PDB file of C-alpha atoms and ligand atoms in Angstrom:
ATOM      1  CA  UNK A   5      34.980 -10.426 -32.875  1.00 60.00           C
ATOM      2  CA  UNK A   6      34.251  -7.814 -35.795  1.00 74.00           C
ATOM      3  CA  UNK A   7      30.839  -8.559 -36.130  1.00 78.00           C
ATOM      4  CA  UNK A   8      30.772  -8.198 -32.334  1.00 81.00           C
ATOM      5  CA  UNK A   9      32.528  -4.770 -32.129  1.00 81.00           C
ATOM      6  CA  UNK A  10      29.623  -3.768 -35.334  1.00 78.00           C
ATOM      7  CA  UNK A  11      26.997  -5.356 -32.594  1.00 81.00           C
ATOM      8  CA  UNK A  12      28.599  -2.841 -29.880  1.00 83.00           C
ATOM      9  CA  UNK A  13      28.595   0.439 -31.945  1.00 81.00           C
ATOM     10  CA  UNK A  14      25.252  -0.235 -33.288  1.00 81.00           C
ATOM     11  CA  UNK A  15      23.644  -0.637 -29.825  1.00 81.00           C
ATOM     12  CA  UNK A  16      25.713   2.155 -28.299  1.00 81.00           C
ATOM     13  CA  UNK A  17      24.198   4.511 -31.395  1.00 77.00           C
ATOM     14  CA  UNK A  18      20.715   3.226 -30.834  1.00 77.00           C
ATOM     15  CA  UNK A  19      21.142   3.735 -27.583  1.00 78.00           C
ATOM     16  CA  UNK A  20      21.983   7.165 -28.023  1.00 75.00           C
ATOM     17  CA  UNK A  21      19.561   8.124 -30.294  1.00 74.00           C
ATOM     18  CA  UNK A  22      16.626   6.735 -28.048  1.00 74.00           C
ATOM     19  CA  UNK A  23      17.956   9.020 -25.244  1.00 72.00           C
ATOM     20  CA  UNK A  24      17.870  11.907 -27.458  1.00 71.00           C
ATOM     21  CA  UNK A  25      14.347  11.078 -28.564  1.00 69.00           C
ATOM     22  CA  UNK A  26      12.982  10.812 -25.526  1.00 69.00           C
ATOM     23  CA  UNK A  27      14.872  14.479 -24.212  1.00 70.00           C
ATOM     24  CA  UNK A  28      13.045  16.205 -27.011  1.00 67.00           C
ATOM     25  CA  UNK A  29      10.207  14.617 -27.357  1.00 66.00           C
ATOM     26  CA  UNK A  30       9.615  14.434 -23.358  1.00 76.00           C
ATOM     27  CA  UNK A  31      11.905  16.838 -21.884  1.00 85.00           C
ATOM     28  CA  UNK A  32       9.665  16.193 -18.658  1.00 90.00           C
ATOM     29  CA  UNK A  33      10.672  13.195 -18.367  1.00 89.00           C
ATOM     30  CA  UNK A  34      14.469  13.405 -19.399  1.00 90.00           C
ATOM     31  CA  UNK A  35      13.976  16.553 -16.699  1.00 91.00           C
ATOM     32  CA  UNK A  36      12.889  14.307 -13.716  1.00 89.00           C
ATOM     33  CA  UNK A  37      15.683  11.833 -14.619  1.00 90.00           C
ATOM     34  CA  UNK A  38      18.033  14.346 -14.594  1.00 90.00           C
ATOM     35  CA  UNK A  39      17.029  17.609 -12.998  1.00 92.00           C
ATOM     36  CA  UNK A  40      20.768  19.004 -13.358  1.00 89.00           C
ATOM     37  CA  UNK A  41      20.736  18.861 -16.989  1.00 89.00           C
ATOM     38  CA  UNK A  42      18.263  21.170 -16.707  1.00 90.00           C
ATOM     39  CA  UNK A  43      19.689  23.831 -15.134  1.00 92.00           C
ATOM     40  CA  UNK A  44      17.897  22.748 -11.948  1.00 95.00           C
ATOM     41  CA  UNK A  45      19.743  22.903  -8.490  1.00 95.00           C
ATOM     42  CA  UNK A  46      19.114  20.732  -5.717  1.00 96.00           C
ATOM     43  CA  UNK A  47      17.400  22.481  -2.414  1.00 95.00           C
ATOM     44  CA  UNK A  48      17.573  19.160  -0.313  1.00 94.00           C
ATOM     45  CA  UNK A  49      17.054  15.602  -0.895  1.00 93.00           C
ATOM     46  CA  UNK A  50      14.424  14.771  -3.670  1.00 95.00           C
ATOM     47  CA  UNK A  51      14.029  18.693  -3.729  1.00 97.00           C
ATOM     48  CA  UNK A  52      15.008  20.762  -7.051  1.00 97.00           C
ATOM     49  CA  UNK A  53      14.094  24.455  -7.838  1.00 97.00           C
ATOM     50  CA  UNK A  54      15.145  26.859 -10.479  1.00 96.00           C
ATOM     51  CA  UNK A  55      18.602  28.492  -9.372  1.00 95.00           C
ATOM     52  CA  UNK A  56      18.855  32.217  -7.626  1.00 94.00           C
ATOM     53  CA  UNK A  57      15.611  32.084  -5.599  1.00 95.00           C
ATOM     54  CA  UNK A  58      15.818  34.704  -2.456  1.00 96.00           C
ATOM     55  CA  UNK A  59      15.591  33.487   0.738  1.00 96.00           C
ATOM     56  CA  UNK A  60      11.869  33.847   0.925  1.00 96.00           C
ATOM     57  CA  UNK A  61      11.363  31.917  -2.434  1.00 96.00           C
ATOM     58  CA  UNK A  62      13.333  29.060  -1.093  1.00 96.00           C
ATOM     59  CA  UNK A  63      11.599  28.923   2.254  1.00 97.00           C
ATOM     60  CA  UNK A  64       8.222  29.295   0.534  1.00 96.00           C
ATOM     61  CA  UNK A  65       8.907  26.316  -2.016  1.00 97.00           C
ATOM     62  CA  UNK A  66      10.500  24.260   0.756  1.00 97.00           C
ATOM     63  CA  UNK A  67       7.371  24.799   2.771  1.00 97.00           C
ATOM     64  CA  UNK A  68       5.088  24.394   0.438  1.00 97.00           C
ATOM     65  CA  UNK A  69       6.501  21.078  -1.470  1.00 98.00           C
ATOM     66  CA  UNK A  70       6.557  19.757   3.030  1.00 97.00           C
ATOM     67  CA  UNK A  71       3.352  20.594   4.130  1.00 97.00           C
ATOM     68  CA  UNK A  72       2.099  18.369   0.887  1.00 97.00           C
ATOM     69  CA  UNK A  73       4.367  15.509   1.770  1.00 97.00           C
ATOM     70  CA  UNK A  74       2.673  15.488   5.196  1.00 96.00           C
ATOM     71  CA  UNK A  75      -0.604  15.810   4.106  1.00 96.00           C
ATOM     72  CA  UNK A  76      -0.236  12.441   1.856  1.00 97.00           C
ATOM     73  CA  UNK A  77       2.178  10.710   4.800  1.00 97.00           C
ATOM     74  CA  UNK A  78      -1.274  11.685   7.353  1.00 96.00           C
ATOM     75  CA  UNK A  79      -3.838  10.364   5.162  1.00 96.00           C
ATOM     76  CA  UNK A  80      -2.328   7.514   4.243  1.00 97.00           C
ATOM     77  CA  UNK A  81      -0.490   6.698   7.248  1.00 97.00           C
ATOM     78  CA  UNK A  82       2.865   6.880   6.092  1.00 97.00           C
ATOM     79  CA  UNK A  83       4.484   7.459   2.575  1.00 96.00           C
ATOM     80  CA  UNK A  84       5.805   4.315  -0.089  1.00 96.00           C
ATOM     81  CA  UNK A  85       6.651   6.551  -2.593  1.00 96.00           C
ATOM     82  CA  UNK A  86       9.354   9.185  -2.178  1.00 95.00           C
ATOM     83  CA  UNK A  87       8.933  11.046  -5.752  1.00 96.00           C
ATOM     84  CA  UNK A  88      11.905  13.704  -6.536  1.00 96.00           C
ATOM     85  CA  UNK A  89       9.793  17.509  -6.645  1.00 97.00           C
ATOM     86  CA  UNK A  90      10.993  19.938  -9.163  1.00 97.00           C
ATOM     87  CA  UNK A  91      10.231  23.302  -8.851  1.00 97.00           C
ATOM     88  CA  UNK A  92      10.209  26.376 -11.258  1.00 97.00           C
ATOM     89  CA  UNK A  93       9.055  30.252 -10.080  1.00 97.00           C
ATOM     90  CA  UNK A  94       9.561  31.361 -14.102  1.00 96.00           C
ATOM     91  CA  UNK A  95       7.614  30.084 -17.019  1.00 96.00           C
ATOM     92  CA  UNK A  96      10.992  30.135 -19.012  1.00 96.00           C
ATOM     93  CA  UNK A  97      11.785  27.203 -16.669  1.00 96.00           C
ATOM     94  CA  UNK A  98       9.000  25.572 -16.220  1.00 96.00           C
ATOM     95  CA  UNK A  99       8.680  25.494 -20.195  1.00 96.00           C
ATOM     96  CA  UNK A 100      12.358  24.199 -20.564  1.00 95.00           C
ATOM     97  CA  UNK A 101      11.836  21.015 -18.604  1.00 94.00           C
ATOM     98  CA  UNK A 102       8.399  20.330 -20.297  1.00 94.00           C
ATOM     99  CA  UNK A 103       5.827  21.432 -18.387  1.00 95.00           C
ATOM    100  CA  UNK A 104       2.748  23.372 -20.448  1.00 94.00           C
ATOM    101  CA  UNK A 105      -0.335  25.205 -18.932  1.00 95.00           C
ATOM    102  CA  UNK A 106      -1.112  23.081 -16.297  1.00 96.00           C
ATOM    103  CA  UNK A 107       0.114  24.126 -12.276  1.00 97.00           C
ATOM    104  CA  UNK A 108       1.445  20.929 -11.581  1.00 97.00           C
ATOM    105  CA  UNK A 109       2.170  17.480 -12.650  1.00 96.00           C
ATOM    106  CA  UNK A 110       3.164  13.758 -11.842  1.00 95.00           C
ATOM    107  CA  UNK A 111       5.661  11.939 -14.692  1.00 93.00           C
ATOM    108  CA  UNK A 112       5.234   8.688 -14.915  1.00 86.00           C
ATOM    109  CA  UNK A 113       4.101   8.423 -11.201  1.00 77.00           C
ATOM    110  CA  UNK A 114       7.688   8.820 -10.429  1.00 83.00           C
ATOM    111  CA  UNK A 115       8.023  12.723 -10.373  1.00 94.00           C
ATOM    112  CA  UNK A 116       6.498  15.236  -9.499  1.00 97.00           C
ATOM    113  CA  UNK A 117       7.233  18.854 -10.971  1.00 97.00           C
ATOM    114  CA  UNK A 118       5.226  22.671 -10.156  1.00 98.00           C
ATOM    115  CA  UNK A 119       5.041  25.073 -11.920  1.00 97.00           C
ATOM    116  CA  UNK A 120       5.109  28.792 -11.120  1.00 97.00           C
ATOM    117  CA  UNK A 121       1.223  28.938 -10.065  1.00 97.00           C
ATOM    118  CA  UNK A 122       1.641  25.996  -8.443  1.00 96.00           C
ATOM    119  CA  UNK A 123       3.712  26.603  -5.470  1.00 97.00           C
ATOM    120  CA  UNK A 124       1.756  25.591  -2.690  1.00 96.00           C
ATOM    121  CA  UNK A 125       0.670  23.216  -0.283  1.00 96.00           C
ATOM    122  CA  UNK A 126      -2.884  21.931  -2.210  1.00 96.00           C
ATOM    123  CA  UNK A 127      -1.034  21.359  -5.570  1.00 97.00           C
ATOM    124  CA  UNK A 128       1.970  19.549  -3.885  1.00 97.00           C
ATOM    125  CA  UNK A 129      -0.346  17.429  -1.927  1.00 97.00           C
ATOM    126  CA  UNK A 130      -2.610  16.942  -5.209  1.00 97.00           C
ATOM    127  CA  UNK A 131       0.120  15.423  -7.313  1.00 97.00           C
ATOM    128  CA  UNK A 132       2.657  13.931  -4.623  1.00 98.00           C
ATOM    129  CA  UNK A 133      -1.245  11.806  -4.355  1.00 97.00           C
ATOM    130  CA  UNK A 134      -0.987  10.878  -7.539  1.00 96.00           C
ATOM    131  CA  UNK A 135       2.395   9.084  -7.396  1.00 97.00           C
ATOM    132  CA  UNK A 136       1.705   7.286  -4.014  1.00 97.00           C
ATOM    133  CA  UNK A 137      -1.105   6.157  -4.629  1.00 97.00           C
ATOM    134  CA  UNK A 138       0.117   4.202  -7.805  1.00 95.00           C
ATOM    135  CA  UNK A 139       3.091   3.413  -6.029  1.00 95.00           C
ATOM    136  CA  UNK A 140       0.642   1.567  -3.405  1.00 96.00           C
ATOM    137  CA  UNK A 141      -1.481   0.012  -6.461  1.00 95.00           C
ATOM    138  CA  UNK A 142       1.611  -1.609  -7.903  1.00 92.00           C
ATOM    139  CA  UNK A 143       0.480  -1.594 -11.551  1.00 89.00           C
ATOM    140  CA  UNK A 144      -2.960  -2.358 -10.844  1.00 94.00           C
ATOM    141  CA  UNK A 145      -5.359   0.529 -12.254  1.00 93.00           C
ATOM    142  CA  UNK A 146      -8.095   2.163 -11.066  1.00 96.00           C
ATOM    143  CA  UNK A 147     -10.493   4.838 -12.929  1.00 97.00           C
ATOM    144  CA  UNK A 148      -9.395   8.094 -13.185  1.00 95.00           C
ATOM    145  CA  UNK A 149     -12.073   9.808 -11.645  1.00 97.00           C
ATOM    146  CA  UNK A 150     -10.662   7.615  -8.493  1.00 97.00           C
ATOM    147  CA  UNK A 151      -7.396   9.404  -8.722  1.00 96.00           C
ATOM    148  CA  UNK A 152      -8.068  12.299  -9.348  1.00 95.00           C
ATOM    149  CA  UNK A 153     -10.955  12.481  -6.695  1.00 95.00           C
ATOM    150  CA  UNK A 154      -8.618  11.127  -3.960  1.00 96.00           C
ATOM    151  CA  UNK A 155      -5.944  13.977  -4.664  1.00 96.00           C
ATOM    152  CA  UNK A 156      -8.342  16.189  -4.496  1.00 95.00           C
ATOM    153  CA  UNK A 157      -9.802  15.057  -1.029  1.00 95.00           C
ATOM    154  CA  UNK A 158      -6.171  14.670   0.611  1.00 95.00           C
ATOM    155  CA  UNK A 159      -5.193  18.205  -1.055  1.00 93.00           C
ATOM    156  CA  UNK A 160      -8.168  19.993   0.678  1.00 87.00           C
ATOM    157  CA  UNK A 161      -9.370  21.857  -2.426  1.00 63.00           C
ATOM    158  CA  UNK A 162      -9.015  22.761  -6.186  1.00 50.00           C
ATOM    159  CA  UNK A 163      -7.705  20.784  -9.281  1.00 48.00           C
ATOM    160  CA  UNK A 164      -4.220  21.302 -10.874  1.00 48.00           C
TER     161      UNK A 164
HETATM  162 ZN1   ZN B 215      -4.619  15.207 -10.687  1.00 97.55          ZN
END
Protein backbone atom coordinates (compact mmCIF):
# COMPACT_ATOMS: atom_id res chain seq x y z
CA UNK A 1 0.00 0.00 0.00
CA UNK A 2 2.82 2.60 1.07
CA UNK A 3 5.23 1.53 -1.25
CA UNK A 4 2.37 1.78 -3.77
CA UNK A 5 1.24 5.36 -2.88
CA UNK A 6 5.61 6.15 -3.14
CA UNK A 7 5.11 4.23 -6.75
CA UNK A 8 2.11 6.82 -7.50
CA UNK A 9 3.85 10.14 -6.49
CA UNK A 10 6.98 9.17 -8.11
CA UNK A 11 5.33 8.52 -11.52
CA UNK A 12 2.96 11.46 -11.18
CA UNK A 13 6.41 13.73 -10.58
CA UNK A 14 8.15 12.09 -13.47
CA UNK A 15 5.40 12.55 -15.27
CA UNK A 16 5.35 16.06 -14.67
CA UNK A 17 8.69 16.83 -15.16
CA UNK A 18 8.78 15.09 -18.70
CA UNK A 19 5.87 17.43 -19.70
CA UNK A 20 7.76 20.35 -18.62
CA UNK A 21 10.82 19.20 -20.52
CA UNK A 22 9.35 18.72 -23.48
CA UNK A 23 7.29 22.52 -23.22
CA UNK A 24 10.69 24.13 -22.99
CA UNK A 25 12.69 22.27 -24.78
CA UNK A 26 9.99 21.92 -27.78
CA UNK A 27 7.50 24.51 -27.20
CA UNK A 28 6.43 23.55 -30.91
CA UNK A 29 5.43 20.67 -30.05
CA UNK A 30 3.81 21.28 -26.51
CA UNK A 31 2.19 24.29 -28.91
CA UNK A 32 0.49 21.87 -31.43
CA UNK A 33 -0.71 19.72 -28.49
CA UNK A 34 -2.12 22.45 -26.95
CA UNK A 35 -2.56 25.55 -29.05
CA UNK A 36 -4.61 27.33 -26.10
CA UNK A 37 -1.81 27.28 -23.78
CA UNK A 38 -0.34 29.32 -26.07
CA UNK A 39 -2.34 32.07 -26.24
CA UNK A 40 -3.69 30.72 -29.54
CA UNK A 41 -7.52 30.97 -30.36
CA UNK A 42 -9.35 28.68 -32.41
CA UNK A 43 -10.71 30.16 -35.99
CA UNK A 44 -12.58 26.82 -36.89
CA UNK A 45 -11.96 23.24 -36.58
CA UNK A 46 -8.19 22.22 -36.73
CA UNK A 47 -7.72 26.09 -37.37
CA UNK A 48 -5.70 28.33 -34.69
CA UNK A 49 -4.35 31.93 -35.23
CA UNK A 50 -2.88 34.50 -32.97
CA UNK A 51 -5.87 36.44 -31.19
CA UNK A 52 -7.21 40.12 -32.47
CA UNK A 53 -6.70 39.61 -36.22
CA UNK A 54 -9.13 42.16 -38.32
CA UNK A 55 -11.49 40.84 -40.43
CA UNK A 56 -9.24 40.82 -43.42
CA UNK A 57 -6.42 38.94 -41.47
CA UNK A 58 -8.84 36.26 -40.56
CA UNK A 59 -10.31 35.86 -44.01
CA UNK A 60 -6.81 35.93 -45.52
CA UNK A 61 -5.42 33.11 -43.09
CA UNK A 62 -8.66 31.15 -43.45
CA UNK A 63 -8.18 31.32 -47.18
CA UNK A 64 -4.95 30.75 -47.39
CA UNK A 65 -4.54 27.64 -44.78
CA UNK A 66 -8.09 26.21 -47.49
CA UNK A 67 -6.85 26.70 -50.72
CA UNK A 68 -3.65 24.44 -49.39
CA UNK A 69 -5.91 21.80 -47.96
CA UNK A 70 -7.46 21.52 -51.44
CA UNK A 71 -4.51 21.54 -53.27
CA UNK A 72 -3.17 18.29 -51.23
CA UNK A 73 -7.05 16.73 -51.11
CA UNK A 74 -6.76 17.28 -55.47
CA UNK A 75 -3.50 15.77 -55.90
CA UNK A 76 -3.88 13.11 -53.89
CA UNK A 77 -7.40 12.41 -54.34
CA UNK A 78 -8.65 12.96 -51.05
CA UNK A 79 -6.96 13.79 -47.62
CA UNK A 80 -5.89 10.86 -44.62
CA UNK A 81 -4.41 13.24 -42.58
CA UNK A 82 -6.34 16.12 -41.03
CA UNK A 83 -3.24 18.02 -39.24
CA UNK A 84 -4.42 20.98 -36.72
CA UNK A 85 -2.82 24.56 -38.62
CA UNK A 86 -1.55 27.16 -36.32
CA UNK A 87 -1.15 30.42 -37.42
CA UNK A 88 0.85 33.54 -36.19
CA UNK A 89 0.85 37.25 -38.19
CA UNK A 90 3.67 38.51 -35.33
CA UNK A 91 7.09 37.12 -34.83
CA UNK A 92 6.47 37.56 -30.98
CA UNK A 93 4.03 34.67 -31.60
CA UNK A 94 5.40 32.75 -33.86
CA UNK A 95 8.65 32.75 -31.55
CA UNK A 96 6.53 31.84 -28.39
CA UNK A 97 5.21 28.57 -29.74
CA UNK A 98 8.68 27.58 -31.22
CA UNK A 99 8.90 28.37 -34.50
CA UNK A 100 12.54 30.05 -35.72
CA UNK A 101 13.43 31.52 -39.21
CA UNK A 102 11.80 29.26 -41.29
CA UNK A 103 7.98 30.32 -43.02
CA UNK A 104 6.45 27.25 -42.15
CA UNK A 105 6.66 23.92 -40.59
CA UNK A 106 5.24 20.30 -40.00
CA UNK A 107 5.75 18.82 -36.10
CA UNK A 108 6.05 15.55 -35.98
CA UNK A 109 3.91 15.07 -39.19
CA UNK A 110 1.04 15.81 -36.99
CA UNK A 111 0.96 19.72 -37.14
CA UNK A 112 1.37 22.04 -39.09
CA UNK A 113 2.20 25.75 -37.93
CA UNK A 114 3.02 29.33 -40.34
CA UNK A 115 4.60 31.74 -39.58
CA UNK A 116 4.11 35.43 -40.39
CA UNK A 117 5.78 35.15 -44.05
CA UNK A 118 4.14 32.23 -44.49
CA UNK A 119 0.56 32.96 -44.87
CA UNK A 120 -0.37 31.69 -48.04
CA UNK A 121 -1.63 29.15 -50.19
CA UNK A 122 2.07 27.57 -51.54
CA UNK A 123 3.44 27.27 -47.93
CA UNK A 124 0.15 25.73 -46.55
CA UNK A 125 0.03 23.34 -49.37
CA UNK A 126 3.97 22.71 -48.95
CA UNK A 127 3.78 21.53 -45.38
CA UNK A 128 0.02 20.23 -45.02
CA UNK A 129 2.22 17.72 -47.97
CA UNK A 130 4.46 16.90 -45.65
CA UNK A 131 2.11 15.46 -42.99
CA UNK A 132 -0.13 13.51 -45.51
CA UNK A 133 2.09 12.12 -47.16
CA UNK A 134 3.66 10.38 -44.01
CA UNK A 135 0.36 9.85 -42.80
CA UNK A 136 -0.17 7.70 -46.17
CA UNK A 137 3.46 6.02 -45.69
CA UNK A 138 2.52 4.75 -42.26
CA UNK A 139 6.05 4.75 -40.79
CA UNK A 140 7.67 3.63 -43.79
CA UNK A 141 10.41 6.29 -44.99
CA UNK A 142 11.32 7.61 -47.99
CA UNK A 143 14.40 10.08 -48.88
CA UNK A 144 14.04 13.44 -48.19
CA UNK A 145 14.65 14.83 -51.38
CA UNK A 146 11.23 12.71 -52.11
CA UNK A 147 9.40 14.82 -49.64
CA UNK A 148 10.43 17.65 -50.03
CA UNK A 149 10.25 17.47 -53.94
CA UNK A 150 6.59 16.29 -53.78
CA UNK A 151 5.55 19.41 -51.56
CA UNK A 152 7.05 21.37 -53.70
CA UNK A 153 5.27 20.00 -56.93
CA UNK A 154 1.68 19.94 -55.17
CA UNK A 155 2.49 23.60 -53.69
CA UNK A 156 3.14 25.03 -57.24
CA UNK A 157 6.37 26.84 -56.35
CA UNK A 158 9.07 27.88 -53.76
CA UNK A 159 10.53 26.13 -50.59
CA UNK A 160 9.55 27.03 -46.96
ZN1 LIG B 1 9.39 20.93 -46.81
Amino acid sequence: MRTGWWIAVAAAVLLTAAVLATAIAFPSVAATTCPGCYGLERIEPGLYAEPGLTPAQRRDVTQAVEQGRKQVHDFFGGRESSPDVLVCLSDDCYRRIGGGGERGIAVLNRAVMLSPRGVNPVIAAHELTHVELHARLGGAAVPHWFDEGLAVLIAGRDLP
